[in-house]
């Protein structure tokens, strides 16, 4: 074992025994590059020397150094053994030690996840999912805490098309962002992990057909404070447009606190999608909007294929067809098949029957077809309303309204709020272009927030994780 490695092990044992946490953290952060990565063949002996429970942080540093080696055929066996060592040691790690240097632990898990993604084998990806679940249970047992490990877990779940492990985290509200950076860094974590958390969450909800939750996730991405567009925001906006039209028939306006660069920059990068919005807003009588969207899809198919949104556009076309059928069902209880085909812009009788039967099976419309006389009998689906449930929901809304009113009064009468408002007015009343997040020109004694992404000219050039 090299002398530098001997010195590292000796210092680890000394600092741990004396309880010198700051020195131990600094030692491990420096040793990863300066000592451990230069002595990879001897690191297994170091792991044998250290106790997982007592020297958890140093064990993490050693494992990180082992994973930082180049990934090729020559090192494949060694990296596979390192993953096995991680699986054995993760449940035994001391969480309190890991919290001293979360940047080392999260870097280790991100590196392992990247390896699993690069291998692109189902068995290895599933192994990575189990590894991350174990890491989260040790490192962040408190629910509602966002870490970059969650983002990679979502990415692996999307890659493997296994969504169940991620759902408990998606359905739990985020109340805290874990600080994963060293104390010298103002930011809590790289902002892309926060953006990707919600972006991947939206993809998973969309894959499960839970479009309202999906839309909310993409809205979170678009409302994140930022001063520059990122590839993640652009991709989220493209899907937001399509899903919003599917759900509401139009693009639902974003809240007033959305990122200011959305209308200025992002929309200009999504012209093929805003064109679909324009097509769907065409209210001229007799216009086949669904066919117009299909033609637009064929004209710009390459763009939608690269974005992976061909399926969403086709789903939108189907939704437009179904809306035409429902509109006819509201106006007519009996209609001839020919008139029905003309009003719904369907191809032929077979096409019309297929749509009607599928919608009938899905409970969207009540239909009966008289094949002999070519007559379609339509009726809307009757929805039974439980009055007790309606009253309960109404009471909850009233209670929520009262809570918001009370909160508003408490905020406006808060001495701290009034003090800060008066201080802000001293520096001028010019409005920022960042919707009040003070990222334009920071006031004295305020810290600028980390931007959510780099300036974007070509979304495909940004290095982010895109699960195929």
Coordinates of C-alpha atoms in Angstrom, one line a residue:
X1 CA 0.0 0.0 0.0
X2 CA 1.4 3.4 -1.0
X3 CA 2.7 5.7 1.7
X4 CA 0.1 8.4 0.9
X5 CA -2.6 5.8 1.3
X6 CA -1.1 4.7 4.6
X7 CA -1.2 8.3 5.7
X8 CA -4.8 8.7 4.6
X9 CA -5.9 5.7 6.6
X10 CA -4.0 6.8 9.7
X11 CA -5.6 10.3 9.5
X12 CA -9.1 8.8 9.1
X13 CA -8.6 6.6 12.2
X14 CA -7.2 9.6 14.2
X15 CA -9.8 12.1 13.2
X16 CA -12.6 9.6 13.8
X17 CA -11.3 8.7 17.2
X18 CA -10.9 12.3 18.3
X19 CA -14.3 13.4 16.8
X20 CA -12.7 16.0 14.5
X21 CA -15.6 16.1 12.0
X22 CA -14.4 19.2 10.1
X23 CA -10.9 17.8 9.6
X24 CA -12.4 14.4 8.6
X25 CA -14.6 16.0 5.9
X26 CA -11.8 18.1 4.5
X27 CA -9.5 15.1 4.4
X28 CA -12.0 12.9 2.5
X29 CA -12.9 15.7 0.0
X30 CA -9.2 16.2 -0.9
X31 CA -8.2 12.6 -0.8
X32 CA -10.6 11.4 -3.5
X33 CA -8.6 13.1 -6.2
X34 CA -5.2 13.5 -4.5
X35 CA -4.7 10.0 -3.0
X36 CA -7.5 7.5 -3.6
X37 CA -7.9 7.7 -7.4
X38 CA -4.1 7.3 -7.7
X39 CA -4.1 4.1 -5.8
X40 CA -7.2 2.3 -7.1
X41 CA -5.6 -1.2 -7.0
X42 CA -5.1 -0.9 -3.3
X43 CA -8.5 0.5 -2.3
X44 CA -10.0 -2.9 -1.4
X45 CA -7.4 -3.2 1.3
X46 CA -8.4 0.2 2.6
X47 CA -12.1 -0.9 2.7
X48 CA -11.0 -4.0 4.7
X49 CA -9.2 -1.7 7.2
X50 CA -12.1 0.7 7.7
X51 CA -15.3 0.0 9.7
X52 CA -18.4 0.8 7.7
X53 CA -20.3 2.0 10.7
X54 CA -17.5 4.1 12.2
X55 CA -15.9 5.4 9.0
X56 CA -18.9 5.7 6.8
X57 CA -17.7 8.9 5.1
X58 CA -14.3 7.5 4.3
X59 CA -15.9 4.3 2.9
X60 CA -18.0 6.5 0.6
X61 CA -14.9 8.4 -0.5
X62 CA -13.1 5.2 -1.3
X63 CA -16.1 3.8 -3.3
X64 CA -16.4 7.1 -5.2
X65 CA -12.7 6.9 -6.2
X66 CA -13.2 3.4 -7.5
X67 CA -16.2 4.5 -9.6
X68 CA -14.3 7.5 -10.9
X69 CA -12.0 5.3 -12.9
X70 CA -12.5 5.1 -16.7
X71 CA -15.4 2.8 -17.8
X72 CA -14.2 0.3 -20.4
X73 CA -13.9 -3.4 -20.9
X74 CA -10.8 -3.6 -18.8
X75 CA -12.4 -2.1 -15.7
X76 CA -15.9 -3.6 -16.2
X77 CA -15.3 -6.4 -13.7
X78 CA -13.9 -4.1 -11.1
X79 CA -16.8 -1.6 -11.4
X80 CA -19.3 -4.5 -11.1
X81 CA -17.6 -5.6 -7.9
X82 CA -17.7 -2.0 -6.6
X83 CA -21.5 -1.9 -7.2
X84 CA -21.7 -5.2 -5.2
X85 CA -19.7 -3.5 -2.4
X86 CA -22.1 -0.6 -2.4
X87 CA -25.0 -2.9 -2.1
X88 CA -23.5 -4.5 0.9
X89 CA -22.3 -1.3 2.7
X90 CA -25.2 1.1 2.0
X91 CA -27.6 -0.4 4.7
X92 CA -24.8 -0.2 7.3
X93 CA -23.7 3.4 6.7
X94 CA -24.0 6.0 9.5
X95 CA -26.4 8.6 8.3
X96 CA -25.1 11.3 10.7
X97 CA -21.6 11.0 9.1
X98 CA -23.0 11.2 5.6
X99 CA -24.8 14.4 6.5
X100 CA -21.4 16.0 7.2
X101 CA -20.5 15.8 3.5
X102 CA -23.6 15.1 1.4
X103 CA -21.8 16.1 -1.7
X104 CA -19.6 13.0 -1.5
X105 CA -22.5 10.6 -1.0
X106 CA -24.7 12.1 -3.7
X107 CA -21.7 12.1 -6.1
X108 CA -21.2 8.4 -5.4
X109 CA -24.8 7.6 -6.2
X110 CA -24.9 9.7 -9.3
X111 CA -21.8 8.0 -10.6
X112 CA -23.3 4.6 -10.0
X113 CA -26.5 5.7 -11.7
X114 CA -24.6 7.0 -14.7
X115 CA -22.9 3.7 -15.0
X116 CA -26.2 1.8 -15.0
X117 CA -27.6 4.2 -17.6
X118 CA -24.6 3.8 -19.8
X119 CA -24.8 0.0 -19.7
X120 CA -28.4 0.2 -20.8
X121 CA -29.3 -3.3 -19.7
X122 CA -32.6 -4.0 -17.9
X123 CA -31.0 -6.1 -15.2
X124 CA -28.3 -3.5 -14.4
X125 CA -30.9 -0.6 -14.4
X126 CA -33.1 -2.5 -12.0
X127 CA -30.0 -3.1 -9.9
X128 CA -29.4 0.6 -9.9
X129 CA -33.0 1.3 -8.8
X130 CA -32.6 -1.0 -5.8
X131 CA -29.3 0.7 -5.0
X132 CA -30.8 4.2 -5.0
X133 CA -33.8 3.1 -3.0
X134 CA -31.5 1.7 -0.4
X135 CA -29.4 5.0 -0.4
X136 CA -32.5 7.2 0.0
X137 CA -33.7 5.1 3.0
X138 CA -30.3 5.6 4.7
X139 CA -29.5 9.2 3.6
X140 CA -32.9 10.8 3.5
X141 CA -35.4 8.9 5.7
X142 CA -37.5 12.1 6.2
X143 CA -40.3 12.3 3.5
X144 CA -40.5 15.4 1.4
X145 CA -36.8 16.0 1.1
X146 CA -35.6 16.5 -2.5
X147 CA -32.1 15.2 -3.4
X148 CA -30.3 14.6 -6.7
X149 CA -30.6 10.9 -5.9
X150 CA -34.4 11.1 -6.4
X151 CA -33.8 12.6 -9.8
X152 CA -31.6 9.7 -10.9
X153 CA -34.1 7.2 -9.4
X154 CA -36.8 8.7 -11.6
X155 CA -34.5 8.5 -14.6
X156 CA -33.7 4.8 -14.0
X157 CA -37.4 4.1 -13.5
X158 CA -38.3 5.7 -16.8
X159 CA -35.5 3.9 -18.6
X160 CA -36.7 0.5 -17.2
X161 CA -40.4 1.5 -17.5
X162 CA -40.9 0.5 -13.9
X163 CA -42.7 3.3 -12.2
X164 CA -43.9 1.8 -8.9
X165 CA -40.6 2.5 -6.9
X166 CA -40.8 6.2 -7.7
X167 CA -44.5 6.8 -7.1
X168 CA -44.3 7.2 -3.3
X169 CA -41.8 10.0 -3.7
X170 CA -43.8 11.7 -6.5
X171 CA -47.0 11.6 -4.4
X172 CA -45.2 13.1 -1.4
X173 CA -45.1 17.0 -1.4
X174 CA -41.6 18.5 -1.4
X175 CA -41.0 20.5 1.7
X176 CA -37.2 20.8 1.7
X177 CA -34.3 20.8 -0.7
X178 CA -31.2 19.1 0.8
X179 CA -28.0 21.1 0.6
X180 CA -25.7 18.9 -1.3
X181 CA -22.9 21.4 -1.9
X182 CA -19.9 22.3 0.3
X183 CA -20.5 25.2 2.8
X184 CA -18.6 27.6 0.5
X185 CA -21.2 27.2 -2.2
X186 CA -24.3 29.4 -1.9
X187 CA -26.5 27.1 -3.9
X188 CA -28.1 24.1 -2.2
X189 CA -27.7 21.9 -5.3
X190 CA -27.3 22.1 -9.0
X191 CA -30.6 23.5 -10.2
X192 CA -30.9 21.0 -13.0
X193 CA -31.6 18.3 -10.5
X194 CA -34.6 20.2 -9.2
X195 CA -35.8 20.8 -12.8
X196 CA -35.3 17.2 -13.8
X197 CA -37.1 15.9 -10.7
X198 CA -40.3 17.6 -11.8
X199 CA -39.6 16.9 -15.5
X200 CA -39.1 13.2 -15.0
X201 CA -42.1 13.2 -12.6
X202 CA -44.2 14.6 -15.4
X203 CA -43.0 11.9 -17.8
X204 CA -43.9 9.2 -15.3
X205 CA -47.4 10.6 -14.6
X206 CA -47.9 10.9 -18.4
X207 CA -46.9 7.3 -19.0
X208 CA -49.4 6.2 -16.4
X209 CA -52.1 8.3 -18.0
X210 CA -52.4 10.7 -15.0
X211 CA -52.3 13.8 -17.1
X212 CA -53.5 16.3 -14.5
X213 CA -50.6 15.4 -12.2
X214 CA -48.3 15.4 -15.3
X215 CA -49.4 18.9 -16.2
X216 CA -48.8 20.1 -12.7
X217 CA -45.2 18.7 -12.8
X218 CA -44.4 20.4 -16.0
X219 CA -45.9 23.6 -14.6
X220 CA -43.5 23.4 -11.7
X221 CA -40.6 23.2 -14.2
X222 CA -41.9 26.3 -16.1
X223 CA -42.5 28.3 -12.9
X224 CA -39.0 27.7 -11.4
X225 CA -37.2 31.0 -11.0
X226 CA -34.7 31.4 -13.8
X227 CA -33.0 34.0 -15.9
X228 CA -32.1 31.8 -18.9
X229 CA -33.8 29.0 -20.8
X230 CA -32.5 25.5 -20.4
X231 CA -33.2 22.4 -22.5
X232 CA -35.2 21.0 -19.7
X233 CA -37.6 24.0 -19.6
X234 CA -38.0 23.9 -23.4
X235 CA -38.8 20.2 -23.4
X236 CA -41.3 20.7 -20.5
X237 CA -43.0 23.5 -22.3
X238 CA -43.5 21.4 -25.5
X239 CA -45.2 18.7 -23.5
X240 CA -47.1 21.2 -21.4
X241 CA -48.7 22.6 -24.6
X242 CA -49.8 19.2 -25.9
X243 CA -51.1 17.9 -22.6
X244 CA -52.8 21.1 -21.8
X245 CA -54.7 21.0 -25.1
X246 CA -55.6 17.3 -24.5
X247 CA -57.1 18.2 -21.1
X248 CA -58.6 21.6 -21.7
X249 CA -58.9 22.1 -25.4
X250 CA -56.5 25.0 -25.1
X251 CA -53.1 25.9 -23.6
X252 CA -53.9 26.8 -20.0
X253 CA -52.1 30.1 -19.2
X254 CA -49.2 29.7 -16.7
X255 CA -49.5 31.4 -13.3
X256 CA -48.2 35.0 -13.0
X257 CA -45.2 33.8 -11.1
X258 CA -43.9 31.7 -14.0
X259 CA -40.4 32.3 -15.3
X260 CA -40.2 35.6 -17.2
X261 CA -38.2 34.1 -20.0
X262 CA -41.0 31.7 -21.0
X263 CA -42.8 34.1 -23.4
X264 CA -39.5 35.8 -24.5
X265 CA -37.3 32.8 -25.2
X266 CA -38.9 29.4 -24.8
X267 CA -41.9 30.0 -27.1
X268 CA -39.6 31.0 -29.9
X269 CA -37.9 27.6 -29.6
X270 CA -41.2 25.8 -29.7
X271 CA -42.8 27.2 -32.9
X272 CA -44.0 23.8 -34.1
X273 CA -45.9 23.3 -30.9
X274 CA -47.3 26.8 -30.7
X275 CA -48.5 26.2 -34.3
X276 CA -50.6 23.3 -33.0
X277 CA -52.1 25.6 -30.4
X278 CA -53.1 28.0 -33.2
X279 CA -54.6 25.2 -35.2
X280 CA -56.7 24.0 -32.3
X281 CA -58.0 27.6 -31.7
X282 CA -59.5 27.6 -35.2
X283 CA -63.3 28.0 -34.6
X284 CA -64.4 28.2 -38.2
X285 CA -67.4 26.0 -38.9
X286 CA -66.6 22.9 -41.0
X287 CA -62.9 22.9 -40.2
X288 CA -61.4 19.5 -39.5
X289 CA -59.0 20.5 -36.8
X290 CA -57.8 16.9 -36.2
X291 CA -56.9 16.5 -39.8
X292 CA -55.0 19.8 -39.8
X293 CA -53.0 18.7 -36.7
X294 CA -52.2 15.4 -38.5
X295 CA -51.0 17.2 -41.6
X296 CA -48.8 19.4 -39.3
X297 CA -47.4 16.3 -37.7
X298 CA -46.5 14.8 -41.1
X299 CA -44.9 18.1 -42.2
X300 CA -42.7 18.3 -39.1
X301 CA -42.5 14.7 -38.2
X302 CA -38.7 14.8 -37.7
X303 CA -39.0 17.4 -35.0
X304 CA -41.7 15.5 -33.1
X305 CA -39.8 12.2 -33.4
X306 CA -36.6 13.8 -32.0
X307 CA -38.6 15.2 -29.1
X308 CA -40.4 11.9 -28.6
X309 CA -43.8 13.6 -28.8
X310 CA -45.4 11.8 -31.8
X311 CA -47.5 9.7 -29.5
X312 CA -48.8 12.8 -27.6
X313 CA -49.7 14.5 -30.9
X314 CA -51.6 11.4 -32.0
X315 CA -53.4 11.3 -28.7
X316 CA -54.3 14.9 -29.2
X317 CA -55.8 14.0 -32.6
X318 CA -57.9 11.3 -31.0
X319 CA -59.1 13.6 -28.3
X320 CA -60.1 16.1 -31.0
X321 CA -62.1 13.4 -32.8
X322 CA -63.8 12.4 -29.5
X323 CA -64.7 16.0 -28.8
X324 CA -66.4 16.2 -32.2
X325 CA -68.4 13.0 -31.4
X326 CA -69.4 14.4 -27.9
X327 CA -70.4 17.7 -29.5
X328 CA -72.7 15.9 -31.9
X329 CA -74.1 13.8 -29.0
X330 CA -75.0 17.0 -27.1
X331 CA -76.9 18.4 -30.1
X332 CA -78.6 15.2 -31.5
X333 CA -80.2 12.2 -29.9
X334 CA -80.8 10.7 -33.4
X335 CA -78.7 11.3 -36.5
X336 CA -78.1 9.6 -39.8
X337 CA -74.8 7.8 -40.2
X338 CA -73.9 10.0 -43.2
X339 CA -74.6 13.2 -41.4
X340 CA -72.7 11.9 -38.4
X341 CA -69.6 11.1 -40.5
X342 CA -69.8 14.6 -42.1
X343 CA -70.1 16.5 -38.9
X344 CA -67.3 14.5 -37.1
X345 CA -65.0 14.6 -40.2
X346 CA -64.6 10.8 -40.2
X347 CA -63.5 8.8 -43.2
X348 CA -66.3 6.3 -43.6
X349 CA -68.9 4.3 -41.8
X350 CA -66.4 1.7 -40.5
X351 CA -64.3 4.5 -39.1
X352 CA -67.3 6.1 -37.4
X353 CA -68.5 2.7 -35.9
X354 CA -65.0 2.1 -34.5
X355 CA -64.9 5.4 -32.8
X356 CA -68.4 5.1 -31.4
X357 CA -67.9 1.5 -30.1
X358 CA -64.6 2.4 -28.4
X359 CA -66.1 5.5 -26.8
X360 CA -69.0 3.5 -25.6
X361 CA -66.8 0.9 -24.0
X362 CA -64.9 3.6 -22.3
X363 CA -68.1 5.1 -20.9
X364 CA -67.8 8.4 -22.7
X365 CA -71.0 8.2 -24.7
X366 CA -74.1 6.0 -24.8
X367 CA -74.7 4.9 -28.4
X368 CA -76.8 2.5 -30.4
X369 CA -76.5 2.0 -34.1
X370 CA -79.3 0.9 -36.4
X371 CA -77.3 -0.8 -39.2
X372 CA -80.4 -1.4 -41.3
X373 CA -81.6 2.2 -41.5
X374 CA -78.1 3.8 -41.0
X375 CA -79.3 5.7 -37.9
X376 CA -77.2 6.5 -34.8
X377 CA -78.9 6.9 -31.5
X378 CA -76.8 9.0 -29.1
X379 CA -77.1 10.0 -25.4
X380 CA -74.8 11.5 -22.9
X381 CA -73.5 9.4 -20.1
X382 CA -75.5 10.1 -16.9
X383 CA -73.3 11.0 -14.0
X384 CA -74.6 10.3 -10.5
X385 CA -73.6 12.9 -8.0
X386 CA -73.2 12.1 -4.3
X387 CA -74.6 15.2 -2.5
X388 CA -72.8 14.3 0.7
X389 CA -69.4 14.3 -1.1
X390 CA -70.3 17.6 -2.8
X391 CA -71.1 19.1 0.6
X392 CA -67.8 17.8 2.1
X393 CA -65.8 19.3 -0.8
X394 CA -67.6 22.6 -0.4
X395 CA -66.8 22.7 3.3
X396 CA -63.2 22.0 2.6
X397 CA -63.1 24.9 0.0
X398 CA -64.7 27.2 2.6
X399 CA -62.1 26.2 5.2
X400 CA -59.3 26.6 2.8
X401 CA -60.6 30.1 1.8
X402 CA -60.7 31.1 5.5
X403 CA -57.1 29.8 6.1
X404 CA -55.9 31.8 3.1
X405 CA -57.6 34.9 4.3
X406 CA -56.2 34.5 7.8
X407 CA -52.7 34.0 6.4
X408 CA -53.1 37.1 4.2
X409 CA -54.0 39.2 7.2
X410 CA -51.2 37.8 9.3
X411 CA -48.7 38.4 6.5
X412 CA -49.8 42.0 5.9
X413 CA -49.7 42.8 9.6
X414 CA -46.3 41.1 10.2
X415 CA -43.7 43.5 11.5
X416 CA -41.0 41.6 9.6
X417 CA -42.9 41.7 6.3
X418 CA -43.5 45.5 6.7
X419 CA -39.9 46.1 7.6
X420 CA -38.6 44.2 4.6
X421 CA -41.1 45.9 2.3
X422 CA -40.1 49.3 3.4
X423 CA -36.4 48.5 3.0
X424 CA -37.0 47.3 -0.5
X425 CA -38.8 50.5 -1.4
X426 CA -35.7 52.5 -0.3
X427 CA -33.7 51.1 -3.2
X428 CA -36.3 52.1 -5.8
X429 CA -39.6 50.8 -7.1
X430 CA -38.5 49.6 -10.5
X431 CA -40.0 46.3 -11.2
X432 CA -37.7 43.4 -12.0
X433 CA -38.3 41.3 -15.1
X434 CA -38.2 38.1 -13.1
X435 CA -41.6 38.2 -11.5
X436 CA -40.4 39.3 -8.1
X437 CA -37.7 36.8 -7.6
X438 CA -35.0 39.5 -7.6
X439 CA -32.8 37.9 -10.1
X440 CA -32.5 40.9 -12.4
X441 CA -30.3 43.3 -10.4
X442 CA -30.0 42.1 -6.8
X443 CA -30.5 44.6 -4.0
X444 CA -27.7 45.1 -1.5
X445 CA -27.4 42.3 1.0
X446 CA -29.4 39.9 -1.2
X447 CA -27.9 36.8 -2.8
X448 CA -28.6 36.1 -6.4
X449 CA -30.3 32.7 -6.9
X450 CA -28.6 30.1 -9.1
X451 CA -30.0 30.2 -12.6
X452 CA -32.0 27.1 -13.7
X453 CA -29.9 26.5 -16.8
X454 CA -27.4 27.9 -19.2
X455 CA -28.3 30.1 -22.1
X456 CA -29.8 28.0 -24.9
X457 CA -29.4 28.2 -28.6
X458 CA -29.8 24.6 -29.5
X459 CA -31.6 22.3 -27.0
X460 CA -29.9 19.2 -28.3
X461 CA -26.5 20.4 -27.3
X462 CA -27.2 20.5 -23.6
X463 CA -25.9 17.6 -21.6
X464 CA -28.8 16.4 -19.6
X465 CA -30.3 13.0 -18.9
X466 CA -32.8 11.9 -21.5
X467 CA -34.2 8.5 -20.8
X468 CA -35.3 7.0 -24.1

